[in-house]
Short mmCIF file of C-alpha atoms in Angstrom, two decimals:
data_model
loop_
_atom_site.label_atom_id
_atom_site.label_comp_id
_atom_site.label_asym_id
_atom_site.label_seq_id
_atom_site.Cartn_x
_atom_site.Cartn_y
_atom_site.Cartn_z
CA MET F 1 81.40 81.14 74.14
CA PHE F 2 81.00 82.42 70.59
CA LEU F 3 81.81 85.99 71.63
CA GLU F 4 84.83 84.85 73.62
CA TYR F 5 86.44 83.49 70.45
CA LEU F 6 86.18 86.94 68.90
CA LYS F 7 88.40 88.36 71.65
CA LEU F 8 91.36 86.20 70.61
CA ASP F 9 94.04 87.97 68.56
CA PHE F 10 94.50 85.20 65.99
CA ILE F 11 90.72 85.02 65.43
CA GLN F 12 90.60 88.79 64.89
CA ASN F 13 93.50 88.48 62.42
CA ALA F 14 91.65 85.70 60.59
CA ILE F 15 88.47 87.81 60.38
CA LEU F 16 90.45 90.79 59.07
CA ALA F 17 92.14 88.57 56.47
CA SER F 18 88.70 87.24 55.50
CA PHE F 19 87.49 90.78 54.90
CA PHE F 20 90.47 91.73 52.72
CA ILE F 21 90.39 88.57 50.60
CA SER F 22 86.61 88.81 50.29
CA VAL F 23 86.90 92.26 48.73
CA LEU F 24 89.60 91.04 46.36
CA CYS F 25 87.61 87.98 45.32
CA ALA F 26 84.48 90.12 44.89
CA ILE F 27 86.25 92.44 42.46
CA ILE F 28 87.75 89.62 40.43
CA GLY F 29 84.94 87.04 40.55
CA PRO F 30 82.28 88.73 38.38
CA LEU F 31 84.92 89.79 35.85
CA ILE F 32 86.13 86.20 35.54
CA LEU F 33 82.66 84.70 35.16
CA VAL F 34 81.34 87.27 32.70
CA ASN F 35 84.45 86.92 30.53
CA ARG F 36 84.48 83.12 30.92
CA LEU F 37 88.00 82.98 32.33
CA SER F 38 87.37 80.45 35.10
CA SER F 39 89.45 77.76 33.41
CA ILE F 40 92.40 80.15 33.08
CA VAL F 41 92.19 81.11 36.75
CA GLY F 42 91.92 77.44 37.72
CA GLY F 43 95.09 76.72 35.75
CA VAL F 44 96.90 79.62 37.40
CA ALA F 45 95.75 78.49 40.85
CA HIS F 46 97.25 75.03 40.41
CA ALA F 47 100.37 76.42 38.76
CA ALA F 48 100.88 78.46 41.96
CA TYR F 49 102.42 75.33 43.48
CA GLY F 50 105.47 76.12 41.37
CA GLY F 51 105.86 79.43 43.19
CA ILE F 52 105.58 77.64 46.54
CA GLY F 53 108.30 75.19 45.46
CA ILE F 54 110.55 78.08 44.41
CA SER F 55 110.13 79.74 47.80
CA LEU F 56 110.99 76.50 49.62
CA TYR F 57 114.03 75.74 47.49
CA PHE F 58 115.54 79.23 47.52
CA GLY F 59 114.32 80.21 50.99
CA ILE F 60 112.45 83.31 49.88
CA SER F 61 108.99 84.67 50.69
CA VAL F 62 106.13 82.49 49.47
CA ILE F 63 104.02 85.54 48.61
CA PHE F 64 106.65 87.22 46.44
CA SER F 65 107.80 84.08 44.66
CA SER F 66 104.22 82.90 44.07
CA LEU F 67 103.11 86.34 42.88
CA ALA F 68 105.92 86.54 40.34
CA PHE F 69 105.44 82.96 39.18
CA CYS F 70 101.63 83.17 38.95
CA ILE F 71 101.64 86.45 37.06
CA PHE F 72 104.22 84.97 34.68
CA CYS F 73 102.07 81.85 34.13
CA ALA F 74 98.88 83.90 33.81
CA LEU F 75 100.37 86.14 31.13
CA ILE F 76 101.66 83.13 29.19
CA ILE F 77 98.22 81.49 29.31
CA ALA F 78 96.50 84.74 28.36
CA PHE F 79 98.86 85.34 25.43
CA LEU F 80 98.90 81.80 24.04
CA SER F 81 95.21 81.06 24.57
CA LYS F 82 93.67 84.11 22.91
CA GLN F 83 92.58 81.67 20.25
CA LYS F 84 89.96 79.67 22.12
CA SER F 85 90.91 76.50 20.25
CA ASN F 86 94.30 76.50 22.01
CA GLN F 87 93.04 77.42 25.46
CA ASP F 88 92.53 73.97 27.00
CA ALA F 89 95.90 72.71 25.77
CA VAL F 90 97.79 75.78 27.01
CA ILE F 91 96.08 75.69 30.42
CA SER F 92 96.87 71.98 30.80
CA VAL F 93 100.54 72.52 29.97
CA ILE F 94 101.00 75.47 32.35
CA TRP F 95 99.00 73.65 35.06
CA ALA F 96 101.23 70.56 34.72
CA PHE F 97 104.40 72.67 34.52
CA GLY F 98 103.64 74.57 37.73
CA MET F 99 102.61 71.49 39.70
CA SER F 100 105.58 69.39 38.55
CA LEU F 101 108.08 72.20 39.14
CA GLY F 102 106.69 72.82 42.62
CA LEU F 103 106.81 69.13 43.49
CA LEU F 104 110.36 68.75 42.17
CA LEU F 105 111.68 71.76 44.07
CA SER F 106 109.84 70.64 47.21
CA ASP F 107 111.59 67.25 46.98
CA LEU F 108 114.97 68.95 46.55
CA SER F 109 114.36 71.46 49.34
CA THR F 110 115.64 70.97 52.87
CA ASN F 111 112.98 73.42 54.03
CA PHE F 112 110.09 71.13 53.11
CA ASN F 113 107.76 70.66 56.05
CA ALA F 114 104.11 70.73 57.04
CA VAL F 115 103.97 74.48 56.30
CA ILE F 116 103.40 73.65 52.64
CA LEU F 117 100.02 72.19 53.60
CA ASN F 118 98.99 75.66 54.77
CA TYR F 119 99.21 76.86 51.17
CA LEU F 120 97.68 73.76 49.61
CA PHE F 121 94.61 73.64 51.86
CA GLY F 122 94.68 77.01 53.62
CA ALA F 123 95.47 78.03 57.20
CA ILE F 124 93.63 81.25 57.89
CA LEU F 125 94.43 81.08 61.61
CA THR F 126 98.13 81.46 60.84
CA VAL F 127 97.99 84.68 58.81
CA GLU F 128 100.99 86.95 59.33
CA LYS F 129 101.68 90.66 58.97
CA ILE F 130 103.18 90.17 55.51
CA ASP F 131 99.87 88.66 54.36
CA PHE F 132 97.99 91.75 55.57
CA TYR F 133 100.48 94.11 53.96
CA ALA F 134 100.26 92.24 50.65
CA MET F 135 96.44 92.29 50.70
CA ILE F 136 96.30 96.00 51.55
CA ILE F 137 98.80 96.89 48.81
CA ALA F 138 96.85 94.79 46.30
CA LEU F 139 93.58 96.52 47.25
CA LEU F 140 95.20 99.96 47.03
CA ILE F 141 96.33 99.15 43.49
CA ILE F 142 93.39 97.14 42.14
CA ILE F 143 90.47 99.23 43.45
CA PRO F 144 91.66 102.52 41.84
CA LEU F 145 92.42 100.68 38.57
CA VAL F 146 88.92 99.20 38.56
CA PHE F 147 87.43 102.68 39.06
CA ILE F 148 89.62 104.15 36.33
CA PHE F 149 88.81 101.41 33.81
CA TYR F 150 85.27 100.67 35.02
CA ARG F 151 83.50 101.77 31.83
CA GLN F 152 85.98 99.85 29.71
CA LEU F 153 85.53 96.79 31.91
CA VAL F 154 81.75 96.96 31.56
CA CYS F 155 82.00 97.44 27.81
CA VAL F 156 84.37 94.50 27.37
CA CYS F 157 82.20 92.32 29.62
CA VAL F 158 79.05 93.17 27.64
CA ASP F 159 80.50 92.90 24.13
CA SER F 160 84.23 92.68 23.44
CA GLU F 161 83.73 93.17 19.67
CA PHE F 162 81.74 96.35 20.25
CA ALA F 163 84.50 97.49 22.63
CA GLY F 164 86.97 97.14 19.76
CA ILE F 165 84.75 99.26 17.53
CA ARG F 166 84.69 101.94 20.25
CA HIS F 167 88.52 101.85 20.21
CA ILE F 168 88.66 100.43 23.71
CA LYS F 169 91.85 98.48 24.26
CA ALA F 170 90.17 95.14 24.97
CA ASP F 171 93.53 93.35 25.09
CA LEU F 172 94.74 95.65 27.88
CA ILE F 173 91.55 94.99 29.88
CA TYR F 174 91.92 91.27 29.25
CA TYR F 175 95.49 91.21 30.58
CA LEU F 176 94.53 93.39 33.56
CA ILE F 177 91.80 90.93 34.56
CA VAL F 178 94.20 88.00 34.22
CA ILE F 179 96.87 89.74 36.34
CA PHE F 180 94.29 90.70 38.98
CA SER F 181 93.17 87.08 39.06
CA ALA F 182 96.73 85.83 39.61
CA VAL F 183 97.20 88.29 42.48
CA CYS F 184 93.91 87.21 44.07
CA VAL F 185 94.86 83.54 43.76
CA VAL F 186 98.19 84.03 45.54
CA LEU F 187 96.76 86.18 48.34
CA GLY F 188 94.01 83.63 48.90
CA LEU F 189 96.45 80.75 49.43
CA ARG F 190 96.65 81.35 53.17
CA VAL F 191 92.85 81.61 53.51
CA VAL F 192 91.54 78.56 51.64
CA GLY F 193 94.59 77.19 49.81
CA LEU F 194 95.32 76.80 46.11
CA ILE F 195 93.01 73.77 45.91
CA MET F 196 89.90 75.79 46.79
CA ILE F 197 90.68 79.43 45.99
CA ILE F 198 88.89 79.25 42.63
CA ALA F 199 85.70 78.31 44.51
CA LEU F 200 85.95 81.34 46.81
CA ILE F 201 86.45 83.57 43.77
CA SER F 202 83.66 82.14 41.63
CA ILE F 203 80.83 80.93 43.92
CA PRO F 204 79.91 84.29 45.53
CA ALA F 205 80.17 85.95 42.13
CA TYR F 206 77.95 83.29 40.56
CA ILE F 207 75.30 83.80 43.25
CA SER F 208 75.41 87.58 42.89
CA LEU F 209 75.08 87.41 39.11
CA MET F 210 71.92 85.34 39.51
CA PHE F 211 70.15 88.27 41.13
CA VAL F 212 71.85 91.45 39.91
CA LYS F 213 73.00 92.47 36.43
CA SER F 214 75.10 95.50 37.29
CA LEU F 215 78.82 94.76 37.49
CA PHE F 216 79.24 97.15 40.43
CA TYR F 217 76.39 95.67 42.46
CA SER F 218 77.52 92.13 41.69
CA MET F 219 80.93 93.01 43.11
CA LEU F 220 79.30 94.55 46.18
CA LEU F 221 77.05 91.54 46.78
CA SER F 222 79.94 89.17 46.14
CA ALA F 223 82.01 90.93 48.81
CA ILE F 224 79.24 90.56 51.37
CA LEU F 225 78.68 86.90 50.53
CA SER F 226 82.41 86.07 50.51
CA PHE F 227 82.91 87.63 53.92
CA LEU F 228 79.88 85.85 55.38
CA PHE F 229 81.10 82.51 54.03
CA CYS F 230 84.58 83.11 55.47
CA PHE F 231 83.31 84.38 58.82
CA PHE F 232 80.75 81.67 59.52
CA GLY F 233 82.96 78.97 58.02
CA LEU F 234 85.71 80.10 60.38
CA MET F 235 83.41 80.02 63.40
CA ILE F 236 82.04 76.57 62.52
CA SER F 237 85.56 75.18 62.08
CA ILE F 238 86.68 76.54 65.46
CA VAL F 239 83.65 75.36 67.40
CA TYR F 240 83.71 71.85 65.92
CA ASN F 241 87.49 71.60 65.34
CA LEU F 242 87.20 71.15 61.56
CA SER F 243 89.20 72.29 58.55
CA THR F 244 88.50 75.98 58.04
CA SER F 245 88.84 76.02 54.25
CA SER F 246 86.49 73.04 53.91
CA CYS F 247 83.87 74.72 56.12
CA ILE F 248 84.10 77.95 54.13
CA ILE F 249 83.73 76.31 50.74
CA LEU F 250 81.06 73.81 51.81
CA LEU F 251 79.02 76.67 53.26
CA ALA F 252 79.43 78.55 49.98
CA CYS F 253 78.34 75.47 47.99
CA ILE F 254 75.23 75.00 50.16
CA CYS F 255 74.26 78.65 49.73
CA PHE F 256 74.86 78.36 45.99
CA ALA F 257 72.47 75.39 45.82
CA ILE F 258 69.84 77.31 47.81
CA ALA F 259 70.24 80.41 45.62
CA TYR F 260 69.99 78.29 42.48
CA LEU F 261 66.77 76.65 43.67
CA ILE F 262 65.30 80.03 44.66
CA LYS F 263 66.15 81.44 41.23
CA LYS F 264 64.62 78.44 39.45
CA PHE F 265 61.49 78.51 41.63
CA THR F 266 61.06 82.25 41.10
CA LYS F 267 61.45 81.84 37.34
CA LEU F 268 58.88 79.02 37.21
CA HIS F 269 56.49 81.02 39.41
CA ASN F 270 56.75 84.04 37.11
CA LEU F 271 56.09 81.88 34.05
CA SER F 272 52.99 80.42 35.63
#
């Protein structure tokens, strides 16, 4: 019965979407955690509701409106919160602005329907061609940029002050990471929804960083873990008729707990 599900077109589309978003999340996740940008990405993820509201009100593509809106919000947060003392306040304001704007435009829209739930909580079984095209384009842009700026990324991640001494444009790297994060958030809306996308970005990266120190290998391990979480979460949700996004994230949380205990046990064993 398990293999029969894999023959269905919409299941194959969901698996392919899982692979693409897993690679995106794997590239972004370690960069976010190492640079301690999780709160910024969380703010952008919730502000994405504003982009959804814009698409409903004006009848335009959710992906394009959300991409533009999220990148706009991400850049504002990144610019205004460079002083860490302002970060929480700026994130809270942008978070509230995006959510309230999205809710207002949704109320005013005649196009409001259950489809909006697909972006709030994810609907991986309903992925469309435009989602695939957007993910492929994002990968074709982000992967080469990561290779081009890999040394700068590593240097900034290790020590941003030292990067400045080496005349590395740390601000440019910072804004690139924030923009990549916004793109990943929007493209992950269909998979797990804006409520849980930050978990899919951060949990596999957190697990990988427990066991590997190299940025490249953490991205590689994160990609494998993300895809496994998406694939098995998808299969569990289909077999037991459960919410796919919940199954994916709960599976990731369980594996995180196991990895954490293994790491702690190994550390204690080595000390003894």
